[in-house]
Amino acid sequence: RPAWPDMLTGGMALRRWPVTAAEACLVLAGCASQDGSNPAGSAIPTPSGSIQPGSTEGASTEQIQAARLDECPASDPSVPARADGLPDLTLPCLGRGNPVRLAGVRGMPLVVNVWASWCGPCKAELPLMGEFYRAHSNQVRFLGIDLADDRAAALAMAAQTKMTFPSVQDPNSEVRAGLRVVGVPTTVFVRADGSIAGRASVVSSEAELAELINKYLQVKV
């Protein structure tokens, strides 16, 4: 098992997490789950179907334009993945842009928000994430991961919430095991070198988000 940041020490120390029955269920059975400790308590649907990287399946040009998502970031195809970083997965862009290799997004502090159109708390969280992103994109990068979702529904949610930050699609919940996501929303804070510094469940305000970014990424906004 890869080493993960210890949340009790502010994300600086590393520990090894034991494999739990719930994780085994996620990895081996691909079953739906729910994080009882997460205020969202959002059940993750069992994934169905697949979307190949670069596919435009499931959305019209008008829907993509209406979502007003910024273009997905460039990612390094050759940089070695980190055991304490994002999983080495390449996922298609939800809106405009090329597929993104998660492990290859480096060089700037990164906030990764895992969300879905079927997630109630995401509808309240995405607008404040978008406001923060637009105000501070010169200091910290944002990337969404739309989980176990329909593309058209996800784009409609993006348009409704005015999130605007780029997002990739994960219709088959491939990041779930690597990021230990058992409920959405989940926000992961990634250092410029690609290592994961910490995580949070529901973020309720821009002030709280600023505190988390300062705590985990040492970026004062």
Short mmCIF file of N, CA and C in Angstrom, two decimals, residues 45-128:
data_model
loop_
_atom_site.label_atom_id
_atom_site.label_comp_id
_atom_site.label_asym_id
_atom_site.label_seq_id
_atom_site.Cartn_x
_atom_site.Cartn_y
_atom_site.Cartn_z
N PRO A 45 -22.74 5.74 -6.60
CA PRO A 45 -23.42 4.74 -7.43
C PRO A 45 -22.44 3.73 -7.99
N THR A 46 -22.94 2.53 -8.21
CA THR A 46 -22.13 1.55 -8.91
C THR A 46 -21.94 2.01 -10.34
N PRO A 47 -20.68 2.13 -10.82
CA PRO A 47 -20.44 2.65 -12.17
C PRO A 47 -20.94 1.70 -13.23
N SER A 48 -21.32 2.27 -14.37
CA SER A 48 -21.73 1.46 -15.51
C SER A 48 -21.21 2.11 -16.78
N GLY A 49 -20.81 1.30 -17.73
CA GLY A 49 -20.32 1.82 -19.00
C GLY A 49 -18.93 2.40 -18.85
N SER A 50 -18.41 2.94 -19.94
CA SER A 50 -17.09 3.54 -19.91
C SER A 50 -17.00 4.61 -20.98
N ILE A 51 -16.09 5.56 -20.78
CA ILE A 51 -15.83 6.61 -21.75
C ILE A 51 -14.33 6.63 -22.02
N GLN A 52 -13.96 6.51 -23.25
CA GLN A 52 -12.55 6.51 -23.60
C GLN A 52 -11.99 7.93 -23.54
N PRO A 53 -10.70 8.07 -23.14
CA PRO A 53 -10.09 9.39 -23.13
C PRO A 53 -10.23 10.09 -24.47
N GLY A 54 -10.63 11.36 -24.42
CA GLY A 54 -10.79 12.14 -25.62
C GLY A 54 -12.16 12.04 -26.27
N SER A 55 -13.02 11.19 -25.73
CA SER A 55 -14.35 11.01 -26.31
C SER A 55 -15.21 12.24 -26.08
N THR A 56 -16.09 12.53 -27.04
CA THR A 56 -17.07 13.61 -26.87
C THR A 56 -18.46 13.03 -26.65
N GLU A 57 -18.52 11.77 -26.34
CA GLU A 57 -19.79 11.08 -26.14
C GLU A 57 -20.59 11.71 -24.99
N GLY A 58 -21.89 11.83 -25.20
CA GLY A 58 -22.76 12.21 -24.10
C GLY A 58 -23.02 13.68 -23.93
N ALA A 59 -22.54 14.53 -24.84
CA ALA A 59 -22.75 15.97 -24.69
C ALA A 59 -22.69 16.64 -26.05
N SER A 60 -23.46 17.72 -26.18
CA SER A 60 -23.42 18.51 -27.41
C SER A 60 -22.42 19.65 -27.27
N THR A 61 -22.07 20.25 -28.39
CA THR A 61 -21.19 21.42 -28.37
C THR A 61 -21.82 22.53 -27.55
N GLU A 62 -23.14 22.69 -27.66
CA GLU A 62 -23.83 23.74 -26.91
C GLU A 62 -23.74 23.50 -25.40
N GLN A 63 -23.86 22.25 -24.97
CA GLN A 63 -23.76 21.93 -23.54
C GLN A 63 -22.36 22.21 -23.01
N ILE A 64 -21.36 21.88 -23.80
CA ILE A 64 -19.98 22.12 -23.39
C ILE A 64 -19.72 23.61 -23.27
N GLN A 65 -20.20 24.39 -24.24
CA GLN A 65 -20.01 25.83 -24.20
C GLN A 65 -20.76 26.46 -23.03
N ALA A 66 -21.98 25.99 -22.76
CA ALA A 66 -22.80 26.56 -21.69
C ALA A 66 -22.18 26.32 -20.32
N ALA A 67 -21.41 25.24 -20.16
CA ALA A 67 -20.79 24.94 -18.87
C ALA A 67 -19.71 25.95 -18.50
N ARG A 68 -19.09 26.58 -19.51
CA ARG A 68 -18.07 27.60 -19.32
C ARG A 68 -16.92 27.12 -18.43
N LEU A 69 -16.53 25.87 -18.61
CA LEU A 69 -15.39 25.34 -17.87
C LEU A 69 -14.10 25.74 -18.55
N ASP A 70 -13.11 26.14 -17.76
CA ASP A 70 -11.80 26.43 -18.32
C ASP A 70 -11.18 25.15 -18.87
N GLU A 71 -10.24 25.34 -19.78
CA GLU A 71 -9.61 24.20 -20.43
C GLU A 71 -8.82 23.36 -19.43
N CYS A 72 -8.88 22.06 -19.61
CA CYS A 72 -8.16 21.16 -18.71
C CYS A 72 -6.65 21.42 -18.79
N PRO A 73 -5.95 21.27 -17.66
CA PRO A 73 -4.52 21.60 -17.64
C PRO A 73 -3.67 20.59 -18.38
N ALA A 74 -2.51 21.04 -18.79
CA ALA A 74 -1.53 20.13 -19.38
C ALA A 74 -0.97 19.24 -18.28
N SER A 75 -0.59 18.03 -18.66
CA SER A 75 0.00 17.10 -17.70
C SER A 75 1.19 16.42 -18.33
N ASP A 76 2.19 16.15 -17.51
CA ASP A 76 3.43 15.54 -17.99
C ASP A 76 3.22 14.03 -18.16
N PRO A 77 3.40 13.51 -19.38
CA PRO A 77 3.18 12.08 -19.59
C PRO A 77 4.31 11.19 -19.10
N SER A 78 5.46 11.79 -18.78
CA SER A 78 6.64 10.98 -18.48
C SER A 78 7.14 11.09 -17.05
N VAL A 79 6.71 12.10 -16.29
CA VAL A 79 7.20 12.24 -14.93
C VAL A 79 6.74 11.03 -14.10
N PRO A 80 7.62 10.46 -13.29
CA PRO A 80 7.23 9.28 -12.50
C PRO A 80 6.11 9.62 -11.52
N ALA A 81 5.16 8.72 -11.41
CA ALA A 81 4.09 8.89 -10.43
C ALA A 81 4.66 8.76 -9.02
N ARG A 82 4.05 9.45 -8.08
CA ARG A 82 4.49 9.38 -6.68
C ARG A 82 3.59 8.43 -5.91
N ALA A 83 4.21 7.65 -5.02
CA ALA A 83 3.42 6.75 -4.18
C ALA A 83 2.50 7.52 -3.25
N ASP A 84 2.91 8.75 -2.89
CA ASP A 84 2.11 9.58 -1.99
C ASP A 84 1.35 10.66 -2.75
N GLY A 85 1.15 10.45 -4.05
CA GLY A 85 0.50 11.46 -4.87
C GLY A 85 -0.79 10.97 -5.49
N LEU A 86 -1.24 11.68 -6.50
CA LEU A 86 -2.46 11.30 -7.20
C LEU A 86 -2.24 10.00 -7.96
N PRO A 87 -3.30 9.22 -8.14
CA PRO A 87 -3.15 7.95 -8.87
C PRO A 87 -2.72 8.19 -10.32
N ASP A 88 -2.01 7.22 -10.87
CA ASP A 88 -1.50 7.34 -12.23
C ASP A 88 -2.58 6.92 -13.22
N LEU A 89 -3.57 7.80 -13.37
CA LEU A 89 -4.70 7.57 -14.26
C LEU A 89 -4.81 8.73 -15.25
N THR A 90 -5.17 8.43 -16.47
CA THR A 90 -5.44 9.46 -17.47
C THR A 90 -6.94 9.47 -17.73
N LEU A 91 -7.57 10.63 -17.47
CA LEU A 91 -9.02 10.75 -17.57
C LEU A 91 -9.40 11.81 -18.59
N PRO A 92 -10.53 11.63 -19.29
CA PRO A 92 -10.96 12.59 -20.30
C PRO A 92 -11.44 13.89 -19.67
N CYS A 93 -11.26 14.97 -20.40
CA CYS A 93 -11.71 16.27 -19.93
C CYS A 93 -13.24 16.34 -20.03
N LEU A 94 -13.87 16.89 -19.00
CA LEU A 94 -15.32 17.04 -19.02
C LEU A 94 -15.76 18.09 -20.02
N GLY A 95 -15.02 19.20 -20.08
CA GLY A 95 -15.37 20.29 -20.98
C GLY A 95 -14.43 20.35 -22.16
N ARG A 96 -13.54 21.36 -22.15
CA ARG A 96 -12.61 21.57 -23.26
C ARG A 96 -11.21 21.16 -22.85
N GLY A 97 -10.49 20.53 -23.75
CA GLY A 97 -9.10 20.20 -23.47
C GLY A 97 -8.79 18.73 -23.64
N ASN A 98 -7.52 18.43 -23.53
CA ASN A 98 -7.03 17.07 -23.70
C ASN A 98 -7.23 16.26 -22.43
N PRO A 99 -7.17 14.92 -22.54
CA PRO A 99 -7.18 14.09 -21.35
C PRO A 99 -6.06 14.50 -20.39
N VAL A 100 -6.27 14.25 -19.11
CA VAL A 100 -5.32 14.67 -18.08
C VAL A 100 -4.78 13.45 -17.37
N ARG A 101 -3.45 13.34 -17.33
CA ARG A 101 -2.80 12.33 -16.49
C ARG A 101 -2.66 12.93 -15.09
N LEU A 102 -3.43 12.42 -14.15
CA LEU A 102 -3.48 13.03 -12.82
C LEU A 102 -2.09 13.10 -12.18
N ALA A 103 -1.32 12.03 -12.28
CA ALA A 103 0.00 11.99 -11.65
C ALA A 103 0.98 12.95 -12.31
N GLY A 104 0.62 13.46 -13.49
CA GLY A 104 1.52 14.34 -14.22
C GLY A 104 1.19 15.82 -14.10
N VAL A 105 0.22 16.17 -13.24
CA VAL A 105 -0.10 17.59 -13.01
C VAL A 105 0.81 18.09 -11.90
N ARG A 106 1.82 18.85 -12.26
CA ARG A 106 2.84 19.28 -11.31
C ARG A 106 3.14 20.77 -11.48
N GLY A 107 3.95 21.30 -10.56
CA GLY A 107 4.51 22.63 -10.72
C GLY A 107 3.79 23.74 -10.00
N MET A 108 2.59 23.47 -9.46
CA MET A 108 1.82 24.50 -8.79
C MET A 108 0.91 23.83 -7.76
N PRO A 109 0.71 24.44 -6.58
CA PRO A 109 -0.22 23.85 -5.62
C PRO A 109 -1.57 23.61 -6.27
N LEU A 110 -2.18 22.47 -5.94
CA LEU A 110 -3.38 22.01 -6.64
C LEU A 110 -4.46 21.61 -5.64
N VAL A 111 -5.69 22.09 -5.90
CA VAL A 111 -6.87 21.66 -5.16
C VAL A 111 -7.68 20.76 -6.07
N VAL A 112 -7.87 19.51 -5.67
CA VAL A 112 -8.64 18.55 -6.45
C VAL A 112 -9.98 18.34 -5.75
N ASN A 113 -11.05 18.67 -6.45
CA ASN A 113 -12.40 18.52 -5.89
C ASN A 113 -13.13 17.39 -6.60
N VAL A 114 -13.48 16.35 -5.84
CA VAL A 114 -14.23 15.22 -6.38
C VAL A 114 -15.72 15.50 -6.16
N TRP A 115 -16.49 15.52 -7.23
CA TRP A 115 -17.88 15.94 -7.17
C TRP A 115 -18.72 15.11 -8.13
N ALA A 116 -20.03 15.35 -8.10
CA ALA A 116 -20.94 14.69 -9.04
C ALA A 116 -22.25 15.46 -9.10
N SER A 117 -22.96 15.32 -10.20
CA SER A 117 -24.23 16.04 -10.35
C SER A 117 -25.30 15.49 -9.42
N TRP A 118 -25.16 14.22 -9.01
CA TRP A 118 -26.14 13.59 -8.13
C TRP A 118 -25.87 13.86 -6.65
N CYS A 119 -24.82 14.61 -6.36
CA CYS A 119 -24.39 14.88 -4.98
C CYS A 119 -25.02 16.19 -4.50
N GLY A 120 -25.92 16.10 -3.51
CA GLY A 120 -26.59 17.29 -2.98
C GLY A 120 -25.64 18.34 -2.42
N PRO A 121 -24.72 17.98 -1.50
CA PRO A 121 -23.81 18.98 -0.95
C PRO A 121 -22.90 19.63 -1.98
N CYS A 122 -22.64 18.93 -3.09
CA CYS A 122 -21.81 19.53 -4.15
C CYS A 122 -22.46 20.77 -4.74
N LYS A 123 -23.79 20.80 -4.78
CA LYS A 123 -24.49 21.94 -5.36
C LYS A 123 -24.24 23.21 -4.57
N ALA A 124 -24.01 23.07 -3.26
CA ALA A 124 -23.68 24.23 -2.43
C ALA A 124 -22.19 24.52 -2.43
N GLU A 125 -21.38 23.49 -2.57
CA GLU A 125 -19.93 23.66 -2.46
C GLU A 125 -19.30 24.18 -3.76
N LEU A 126 -19.77 23.72 -4.91
CA LEU A 126 -19.14 24.10 -6.18
C LEU A 126 -19.16 25.60 -6.45
N PRO A 127 -20.24 26.34 -6.14
CA PRO A 127 -20.20 27.78 -6.39
C PRO A 127 -19.11 28.50 -5.60
N LEU A 128 -18.90 28.11 -4.33
CA LEU A 128 -17.85 28.79 -3.55
C LEU A 128 -16.47 28.37 -4.03
#
